[in-house]
Amino acid sequence: MTTTATPVPATPSNRRARSGSPVQQDRSPRPWATRRRRPLDWSLAGRIAVLILAAALTLGPVLWTLSTSLRPPADSLKLPPAFLPLNPDFSSYAQVFKQVDMALLVLNSALVTGLIALGQMFSAALAGYAFAFLKFKGKGALFSLVLATMMVPVQVTIVPVFMLIRGMGLSDTLLALILPAIPTAFGTFLMRQYFLGLPAELAEAAAIDGASPFRIFRSVYAPLAMPGLAIVGILAFNFHWNEFFRPLILTISEQNFTLPLGLVSLQGNMGTGSISVVLAGVVLSMIPALIVFLVGQRTLRDGLTAGAGK
Amino acid sequence: MAWLFLAPTIVGMGVFTLVPIVASVLLAFFRWDILSAPQFAGLDNFAEMATDPTVRVAFGNTLAFVVVAVVLQLGVALGLAVLIQDRLPNWLRVFFRSAFFFPLILSAASVSIFMKYLFNEQFGVVNWLLGTVGIPAVPWLTTPFGSACVVALVYVWQNFGFSFLLFLGALSAIPQETYEAASLDGATGWRKHRYVTLPLISPTTLVASVMAIINALQVFDQPYVLTRGGPGDSTRTAVMVIFETAFQQLQFGKASAIGVVLMLVIMAVTALQFRLSKRFVFYQ
């Protein structure tokens, strides 16, 4: 982790050996993994007990949320709490769609998140490619400037961004959420690292064949960079699907709300002595994130920790 | 030619990041409520925020939160990363790793919503659990100290997985021979970790702590959804004050001044990281 300029998905690289070739298995950094298990190891048992407790504390609240959303609404506050969804009751889910325009919230969130992800993948790929392979004046300084913007918290720029959006006539539109989120310093950094990990000879060969820089990018490097682009896309999805602060400020009318805002307002609608409807909304909002987690777990993990070792 | 590749990113950043930073710094020296023209105010905004009790309490809360949340987050993350490292069946390791990583994919808003019910004084599962071991109900969200605890706990619950992943990467990079050599020298258990693990992962510890500090300084979603800053001002954070000053009180100049101070704090933390990494961090 201390060495610099490794290609992007480098983080727990040795874990890759598991499913890899037998040659790599010999170099496994965990010789203990193949050792015979000992009869009874109290320290290991204690360790696993602590880990199980930690996992229960981590997953317990989520399990309770899912389970309670499936209880009959009248039982939602009953103690002892439900942890296993026996006899699921889906009436709260139907209720969610009556109380808020769930379809609209999902559509808004999907539109905003999807367009931001696509925009980030497109712009970061282009800029990352330029920083990795093209020569131009002031490259080093410009790259440092791009990296420096990573340090600026969104709250510092939110007032001027709000003004700017107003000035552009985009107040209270979904575009107000999308446009400012597309230029991405982290994505640019990630893609630059990824391109640097690809051989430069391909460009030379293609240039000799008379291909233009755009053509080389589009036909040679962009297809090779798909795994890197997936990281940028999944990270963008995860972050913006869950985003709360900017939508809270930049959208005003409920027809432009995204899911997290809609959920908080759903919570405001409740005074019925039942929480299962609110929790059903929470569960519904988690489903896309959960799918991304299941499909792209490693990609997301590598993306989150990429750049931490720089 | 290269500029065509860079245009989308550079133009976008110029318009939506660089210009706003400059504007924010300039705006900090003006009084402005959007409705009338901005008036030059010199250092008034900064003086006002220094004497505003709400701002001071919010910064105090934020700093206390950063200390508690970061220590807790790193401690839990490192402890669990060490526990998961050694001699565990592979499927268990994968399960625990996914479990600890899981909260990171959820939105802070939805996490805060269900946590609010879990910490409810009468119906909450937390008090029910405490009750089963004989601890009387704790007024979590109705007292200043209880609310501050809940905000920190919920934040750490959601974010420790990130530090955990960083530590896991660092630990798996330590060559096993180092531990074997240490055992030959008679180091066992705790001493092994103290004299081998900790020095070898110090670069990651530094990165993890700086990232945790920078993120914690910007906490907003959890206290906003859980407590709206209350009771009183007990969970009001720096970012919440920026939000309220700008968009509820329409004091955009003052809000910018608070934002600029927050940015300076974050820059100072980052600068300190570079300093410290030269002095204290042990590179292999």
XYZ file of C-alpha atoms in Angstrom:
594
model
C 0.000 0.000 0.000
C 2.918 2.332 0.497
C 4.149 2.201 -3.054
C 2.734 4.766 -5.414
C 1.134 4.600 -8.838
C -0.193 1.072 -8.722
C -3.008 0.446 -11.171
C -6.385 0.998 -9.645
C -7.939 -2.232 -8.461
C -4.851 -2.981 -6.449
C -6.204 -2.961 -2.944
C -6.490 -6.468 -1.584
C -4.708 -7.853 -4.601
C -3.436 -10.957 -2.924
C -7.015 -12.048 -2.333
C -7.273 -12.516 -6.045
C -4.977 -15.520 -5.795
C -7.816 -17.623 -4.397
C -9.654 -18.075 -7.647
C -6.560 -17.580 -9.763
C -4.074 -19.957 -11.255
C -2.374 -22.698 -9.231
C 0.944 -20.916 -9.712
C -0.356 -18.000 -7.688
C -1.700 -20.306 -5.007
C 1.854 -21.259 -4.103
C 2.582 -17.629 -3.376
C -0.412 -17.301 -1.069
C 0.525 -15.001 1.799
C -1.600 -17.081 4.168
C 0.187 -20.341 4.768
C -2.132 -20.906 7.747
C -5.088 -21.194 5.430
C -4.016 -24.656 4.387
C -2.938 -25.849 7.844
C -4.910 -28.610 9.570
C -7.370 -27.345 12.140
C -6.432 -27.985 15.747
C -8.788 -29.836 18.122
C -10.115 -26.894 20.121
C -8.676 -23.427 20.144
C -10.176 -21.192 22.806
C -8.577 -18.006 21.580
C -9.936 -18.620 18.090
C -13.365 -19.424 19.507
C -13.330 -16.218 21.552
C -12.296 -14.269 18.543
C -15.115 -15.679 16.444
C -17.551 -14.895 19.274
C -16.495 -11.236 19.227
C -16.797 -11.140 15.441
C -20.256 -12.722 15.566
C -21.357 -10.137 18.122
C -20.032 -7.342 15.899
C -21.771 -8.791 12.839
C -25.018 -9.096 14.821
C -24.761 -5.435 15.852
C -24.074 -4.472 12.231
C -26.758 -6.547 10.542
C -29.277 -6.611 13.405
C -30.738 -3.134 12.822
C -31.175 -3.850 9.114
C -32.769 -7.211 9.786
C -35.093 -5.590 12.332
C -36.056 -2.933 9.773
C -36.887 -5.529 7.138
C -38.727 -7.705 9.607
C -40.737 -4.902 11.193
C -41.787 -3.586 7.784
C -43.327 -7.020 7.221
C -45.247 -7.061 10.512
C -48.896 -6.113 10.579
C -48.812 -2.318 11.184
C -50.527 -2.639 14.561
C -47.711 -4.882 15.820
C -44.868 -2.694 14.597
C -44.043 -1.265 18.020
C -44.630 -4.478 19.946
C -41.828 -5.789 22.139
C -40.030 -8.135 22.033
C -39.061 -6.960 18.570
C -39.238 -9.066 15.443
C -35.967 -10.197 13.939
C -37.229 -12.932 11.653
C -39.999 -12.135 9.175
C -42.451 -14.923 10.018
C -45.929 -14.531 8.499
C -44.946 -11.531 6.336
C -47.638 -8.896 5.908
C -47.138 -6.719 2.845
C -49.850 -4.175 3.567
C -47.293 -1.539 4.650
C -45.641 -1.745 1.255
C -48.944 -1.050 -0.468
C -49.455 1.812 1.987
C -46.099 3.394 1.036
C -47.261 3.783 -2.536
C -50.454 5.478 -1.333
C -48.746 7.914 1.014
C -45.931 9.110 -1.208
C -45.445 8.973 -4.912
C -42.923 6.178 -4.610
C -42.777 5.599 -8.345
C -41.863 9.244 -8.910
C -39.225 9.216 -6.152
C -37.608 6.107 -7.604
C -37.766 7.535 -11.099
C -36.166 10.812 -9.959
C -33.454 9.031 -8.021
C -32.763 6.667 -10.910
C -32.645 9.499 -13.412
C -30.371 11.693 -11.287
C -28.090 8.864 -10.213
C -27.937 7.241 -13.627
C -27.130 10.425 -15.501
C -24.504 11.448 -12.942
C -22.891 8.002 -13.197
C -22.862 8.073 -16.998
C -21.617 11.670 -17.070
C -18.851 10.878 -14.602
C -17.774 7.790 -16.527
C -17.666 9.740 -19.779
C -15.862 12.837 -18.507
C -13.484 10.961 -16.198
C -12.499 8.549 -18.959
C -11.632 11.407 -21.312
C -9.770 13.461 -18.724
C -8.046 10.444 -17.207
C -6.853 9.428 -20.647
C -5.482 12.905 -21.346
C -3.622 12.990 -18.019
C -2.215 9.503 -18.592
C -1.182 9.536 -22.240
C -1.393 12.941 -23.898
C 1.271 15.610 -23.718
C 0.250 19.215 -23.140
C 1.465 22.312 -21.403
C 0.766 22.644 -17.689
C -0.284 19.018 -17.286
C 1.289 18.563 -13.858
C -0.156 21.761 -12.450
C -3.602 21.083 -13.864
C -3.631 17.573 -12.433
C -2.640 18.903 -9.007
C -5.461 21.423 -9.253
C -7.939 18.674 -10.076
C -6.739 16.634 -7.101
C -6.908 19.678 -4.843
C -10.628 20.082 -5.518
C -11.158 16.734 -3.782
C -10.343 18.486 -0.521
C -13.095 21.074 -0.856
C -16.178 20.010 1.065
C -19.500 20.335 -0.759
C -20.859 22.589 1.997
C -18.316 25.283 1.235
C -19.416 25.676 -2.356
C -23.114 25.042 -1.867
C -24.141 28.712 -1.489
C -22.488 29.879 -4.737
C -23.623 26.713 -6.526
C -27.160 27.470 -5.388
C -26.841 31.026 -6.804
C -25.329 29.715 -10.017
C -28.163 27.237 -10.473
C -30.649 30.051 -9.899
C -28.816 32.232 -12.390
C -28.926 29.465 -14.986
C -32.671 29.185 -14.448
C -32.317 25.623 -13.221
C -33.655 26.128 -9.689
C -35.732 23.229 -8.483
C -35.031 20.965 -11.441
C -33.335 17.600 -11.564
C -30.616 19.112 -13.746
C -29.605 21.224 -10.746
C -28.634 17.996 -9.024
C -27.042 16.360 -12.045
C -24.833 18.971 -13.704
C -22.661 20.026 -10.738
C -22.004 16.382 -9.815
C -20.602 15.300 -13.173
C -17.052 16.675 -13.046
C -15.288 14.288 -10.709
C -11.773 14.704 -9.358
C -11.705 11.272 -7.776
C -13.020 9.595 -10.930
C -10.441 11.431 -13.042
C -7.685 10.303 -10.676
C -8.988 6.729 -10.730
C -9.151 6.617 -14.536
C -5.690 8.154 -14.920
C -4.264 5.450 -12.675
C -6.145 2.833 -14.622
C -4.869 4.044 -17.993
C -1.322 4.231 -16.670
C -1.609 0.526 -15.917
C -2.322 -0.203 -19.590
C 0.546 -0.565 -22.084
C 1.459 2.636 -23.949
C 2.715 0.642 -26.932
C -0.844 0.102 -28.143
C -1.204 3.818 -28.781
C 2.081 3.927 -30.658
C 1.078 0.996 -32.828
C -2.312 2.533 -33.569
C -0.750 5.923 -34.305
C 1.586 4.296 -36.826
C -1.498 2.839 -38.486
C -2.746 6.396 -38.813
C -5.393 6.502 -36.079
C -6.284 9.867 -34.541
C -6.062 10.340 -30.751
C -9.870 10.125 -30.496
C -9.923 6.990 -32.565
C -7.153 5.438 -30.406
C -9.079 6.339 -27.273
C -12.397 5.050 -28.535
C -11.284 1.859 -30.250
C -8.256 0.791 -28.243
C -8.199 2.163 -24.711
C -11.841 2.774 -23.795
C -12.770 -0.915 -24.212
C -9.754 -1.935 -22.131
C -10.702 0.550 -19.425
C -14.164 -0.894 -18.814
C -13.300 -2.364 -15.392
C -12.010 1.036 -14.269
C -15.112 2.717 -15.642
C -17.252 0.249 -13.726
C -15.583 1.391 -10.514
C -16.318 5.030 -11.307
C -19.915 4.208 -12.196
C -20.632 2.069 -9.149
C -19.043 4.580 -6.790
C -21.074 7.383 -8.343
C -24.221 5.312 -8.048
C -23.619 4.435 -4.424
C -22.800 7.994 -3.412
C -25.510 9.856 -5.287
C -28.291 7.348 -4.708
C -27.791 8.017 -0.998
C -27.088 11.718 -1.237
C -29.118 13.935 1.079
C -27.485 17.338 1.589
C -27.504 18.679 -1.976
C -31.031 17.499 -2.856
C -32.282 19.018 0.395
C -31.022 22.416 -0.742
C -31.352 22.287 -4.506
C -34.868 20.867 -4.791
C -37.940 22.554 -3.371
C -41.075 20.931 -4.725
C -41.942 17.341 -3.960
C -42.110 16.398 -7.609
C -38.334 16.860 -7.735
C -37.505 14.997 -4.532
C -35.156 12.055 -4.595
C -35.656 8.967 -2.435
C -33.802 10.001 0.733
C -35.786 13.259 0.864
C -39.034 11.446 0.172
C -38.363 9.030 3.020
C -37.730 11.803 5.493
C -40.984 13.480 4.444
C -42.777 10.110 4.646
C -41.614 9.977 8.218
C -43.226 13.368 8.763
C -46.568 12.029 7.509
C -46.681 9.418 10.192
C -48.665 9.877 13.332
C -50.590 6.662 13.257
C -48.778 4.723 15.965
C -47.243 2.447 13.391
C -43.777 2.563 11.951
C -44.018 -0.283 9.486
C -44.942 2.025 6.593
C -41.882 4.223 7.147
C -39.698 1.157 7.420
C -41.228 -0.335 4.272
C -40.189 2.844 2.464
C -36.688 2.519 3.887
C -36.463 -1.091 2.714
C -37.668 -0.158 -0.780
C -35.024 2.562 -1.011
C -32.321 0.060 -0.066
C -33.096 -2.470 -2.784
C -31.102 -0.888 -5.641
C -28.151 -0.244 -3.317
C -28.383 -3.858 -2.209
C -28.322 -5.092 -5.799
C -25.242 -3.013 -6.523
C -23.674 -4.379 -3.328
C -24.318 -7.983 -4.329
C -23.247 -7.564 -7.941
C -20.378 -5.149 -7.555
C -19.136 -5.738 -4.036
C -15.504 -6.132 -4.951
C -15.628 -3.285 -7.448
C -17.173 -0.981 -4.871
C -14.710 -2.062 -2.191
C -11.692 -1.562 -4.427
C -13.031 1.803 -5.552
C -13.633 3.074 -2.042
C -10.154 2.197 -0.891
C -8.366 3.108 -4.132
C -6.231 6.162 -3.698
C -6.014 5.653 0.043
C -2.522 4.253 -0.375
C -1.205 7.119 -2.433
C -6.032 18.263 -28.874
C -5.678 17.202 -25.259
C -7.953 20.054 -24.294
C -10.877 18.439 -26.065
C -10.445 15.426 -23.802
C -10.189 17.640 -20.751
C -12.994 20.046 -21.591
C -15.932 18.294 -19.901
C -14.077 17.862 -16.626
C -12.177 21.144 -16.558
C -15.087 23.323 -17.659
C -17.391 21.559 -15.209
C -14.943 21.932 -12.356
C -14.274 25.538 -13.220
C -17.956 26.403 -13.206
C -19.123 24.243 -10.317
C -16.093 24.095 -8.024
C -13.408 26.698 -8.663
C -15.684 29.683 -9.318
C -17.859 28.760 -6.295
C -14.788 28.521 -4.033
C -13.646 31.987 -5.049
C -17.215 33.272 -4.794
C -17.584 31.731 -1.362
C -14.416 33.375 -0.086
C -15.498 36.747 -1.505
C -19.046 36.364 -0.248
C -17.698 35.840 3.258
C -16.835 39.548 3.280
C -20.300 40.671 2.233
C -23.702 40.906 3.779
C -26.287 39.434 1.445
C -29.851 38.145 1.720
C -30.382 37.506 -2.041
C -33.287 39.986 -2.109
C -31.186 43.156 -1.991
C -27.742 43.922 -3.387
C -24.730 42.585 -1.465
C -23.062 45.065 0.879
C -19.384 44.994 1.745
C -19.056 44.060 5.389
C -15.334 43.602 5.930
C -14.656 41.104 8.663
C -18.102 41.540 10.229
C -19.253 38.068 9.261
C -16.228 36.502 10.902
C -16.624 38.646 14.005
C -20.292 37.762 14.128
C -19.687 34.059 13.874
C -17.010 34.244 16.569
C -19.497 35.786 19.001
C -22.594 33.905 17.882
C -23.308 31.379 20.645
C -25.014 28.964 18.229
C -22.003 28.913 15.914
C -19.623 28.424 18.817
C -21.675 25.600 20.278
C -21.935 24.000 16.838
C -18.170 24.099 16.291
C -17.620 22.762 19.803
C -20.090 19.947 19.145
C -18.418 19.167 15.841
C -14.958 18.950 17.387
C -16.171 16.766 20.260
C -18.004 14.601 17.733
C -14.895 14.292 15.558
C -12.766 13.158 18.497
C -15.267 10.603 19.790
C -16.402 9.307 16.398
C -12.922 9.018 14.911
C -11.403 7.273 17.938
C -14.343 4.870 18.104
C -14.385 4.282 14.364
C -10.662 3.560 14.089
C -10.575 1.485 17.270
C -13.464 -0.746 16.234
C -12.168 -1.011 12.672
C -8.620 -1.932 13.667
C -9.750 -4.366 16.352
C -12.057 -6.210 13.988
C -9.504 -6.183 11.174
C -6.940 -7.819 13.466
C -9.493 -10.386 14.670
C -10.517 -11.336 11.155
C -6.965 -11.649 9.903
C -5.737 -14.876 11.343
C -6.647 -18.576 11.003
C -10.314 -17.998 10.197
C -12.058 -20.286 7.702
C -12.272 -18.436 4.460
C -16.071 -18.404 4.170
C -16.330 -16.866 7.643
C -13.829 -14.192 6.759
C -15.814 -13.329 3.621
C -19.049 -13.243 5.628
C -17.697 -10.924 8.328
C -16.009 -8.668 5.817
C -19.258 -8.249 3.877
C -21.233 -7.694 7.085
C -18.948 -4.899 8.281
C -18.866 -3.320 4.828
C -22.632 -3.477 4.380
C -23.740 -0.262 6.198
C -21.573 1.786 3.823
C -23.993 1.145 0.966
C -27.008 2.537 2.838
C -28.036 6.164 2.817
C -27.357 8.080 6.016
C -30.935 9.353 5.831
C -32.554 5.908 5.850
C -30.112 4.621 8.464
C -30.984 7.575 10.673
C -34.698 6.924 10.200
C -34.615 3.335 11.433
C -32.053 4.130 14.133
C -34.411 6.786 15.446
C -36.954 4.072 16.180
C -34.369 1.667 17.571
C -33.306 4.311 20.094
C -36.871 5.297 21.039
C -37.138 5.535 24.798
C -40.314 3.458 25.256
C -40.630 1.238 22.193
C -37.016 1.051 21.047
C -35.153 -2.199 20.717
C -32.017 -0.717 22.317
C -33.763 0.002 25.604
C -35.583 -3.330 25.410
C -32.213 -5.097 25.069
C -30.786 -3.096 27.963
C -33.919 -3.940 29.941
C -33.353 -7.658 29.489
C -30.099 -7.304 31.411
C -31.709 -5.068 34.034
C -30.610 -1.632 32.853
C -33.413 0.964 33.156
C -34.628 2.787 30.030
C -32.226 5.453 28.779
C -33.788 8.698 27.437
C -31.633 8.548 24.288
C -33.135 11.164 22.017
C -34.738 13.454 24.570
C -31.635 14.502 26.509
C -28.675 16.500 25.161
C -26.046 13.945 26.160
C -28.120 10.965 25.012
C -28.730 12.554 21.610
C -25.061 13.333 21.132
C -24.259 9.699 21.952
C -26.832 8.391 19.469
C -25.548 10.643 16.680
C -21.981 9.438 17.272
C -23.004 5.775 17.566
C -25.125 5.844 14.421
C -22.369 7.608 12.505
C -19.733 5.113 13.634
C -22.082 2.185 12.959
C -22.394 3.295 9.375
C -18.795 4.280 8.707
C -16.430 1.975 10.592
C -16.500 -0.417 7.626
C -14.530 2.044 5.548
C -11.612 2.230 7.994
C -11.952 -1.533 8.434
C -11.339 -2.078 4.709
C -8.283 0.178 4.798
C -6.822 -1.671 7.784
C -7.591 -5.029 6.211
C -5.577 -4.066 3.139
C -2.669 -2.910 5.277
C -2.682 -6.020 7.466
C -2.724 -8.405 4.541
C 0.364 -6.649 3.182
C 2.441 -7.511 6.260
C 4.669 -10.457 5.382
C 4.072 -13.469 7.625
C 7.822 -13.862 8.139
C 7.841 -10.678 10.195
C 5.584 -12.340 12.753
C 7.638 -15.507 12.697
C 10.768 -13.510 13.374
C 9.001 -11.723 16.214
C 7.900 -15.038 17.758
C 11.469 -16.301 17.596
C 12.469 -13.218 19.566
C 9.891 -14.167 22.171
C 7.110 -11.733 21.292
C 3.616 -13.062 21.886
C 0.019 -11.893 21.666
C -0.304 -8.255 22.551
C 3.423 -7.460 22.229
C 3.404 -8.814 18.676
C 0.719 -6.321 17.742
C 2.340 -3.486 19.663
C 5.803 -3.898 18.126
C 5.075 -5.452 14.740
C 1.535 -4.748 13.560
C 1.143 -1.150 14.708
C 4.418 0.196 13.259
C 3.931 -1.664 9.999
C 0.437 -0.323 9.397
C 1.212 3.239 10.545
C 0.995 4.727 7.023
C -2.530 3.333 6.688
C -3.460 4.447 10.189
C -2.509 7.978 9.240
C -4.481 7.932 5.984
C -7.461 6.285 7.684
C -7.493 8.786 10.526
C -7.177 11.825 8.262
C -9.976 10.576 5.993
C -12.113 9.817 9.041
C -11.468 13.277 10.509
C -12.260 15.086 7.252
C -15.489 13.134 6.817
C -16.548 13.547 10.441
C -15.980 17.326 10.263
C -18.702 17.419 7.608
C -21.327 15.433 9.496
C -24.848 16.577 8.647
C -27.288 13.868 7.512
C -27.364 11.877 10.761
C -27.938 14.735 13.220
C -30.355 16.426 10.803
C -32.605 13.388 10.474
C -32.163 12.059 14.015
C -32.501 15.214 16.081
C -32.622 18.355 13.878
C -29.758 19.611 16.039
C -31.597 19.307 19.326
C -32.526 19.031 22.064
C -31.391 22.618 22.470
C -28.250 22.930 20.387
C -26.760 19.697 21.644
C -26.344 18.001 18.269
C -26.088 21.076 16.043
C -23.000 20.694 13.847
C -20.935 23.150 11.817
C -22.503 22.092 8.522
C -25.989 22.285 9.990
C -25.288 25.882 10.969
C -24.105 26.670 7.430
C -27.362 25.189 6.114
C -29.554 27.087 8.577
C -27.698 30.386 8.277
C -27.919 30.352 4.502
C -31.226 28.745 3.673
C -33.368 29.529 6.691
C -31.998 32.877 7.891
C -30.916 34.020 4.403
C -27.560 35.276 5.702
C -25.509 34.068 2.783
C -22.396 36.063 3.654
C -22.226 34.722 7.157
C -22.887 31.178 5.939
C -19.996 31.552 3.501
C -17.754 32.771 6.307
C -18.575 29.660 8.342
C -17.935 27.510 5.272
C -14.565 29.166 4.678
C -13.534 28.539 8.293
C -14.564 24.890 7.939
C -12.552 24.609 4.740
C -9.505 26.113 6.473
C -9.832 23.551 9.267
C -9.957 20.739 6.707
C -6.945 22.140 4.859
C -5.043 22.388 8.145
C -5.811 18.750 8.931
C -4.558 17.700 5.493
C -1.414 19.806 5.834
C -0.800 18.261 9.241
C -1.089 14.844 7.641
C 1.797 15.621 5.320
C 3.881 16.919 8.207
C 3.192 13.926 10.394
C 3.747 11.423 7.637
C 7.311 12.696 7.296
C 8.016 12.439 10.993
C 6.140 9.613 12.600
C 5.165 7.178 9.943
C 7.330 4.168 9.473
C 7.715 3.183 5.841
C 9.065 -0.220 4.962
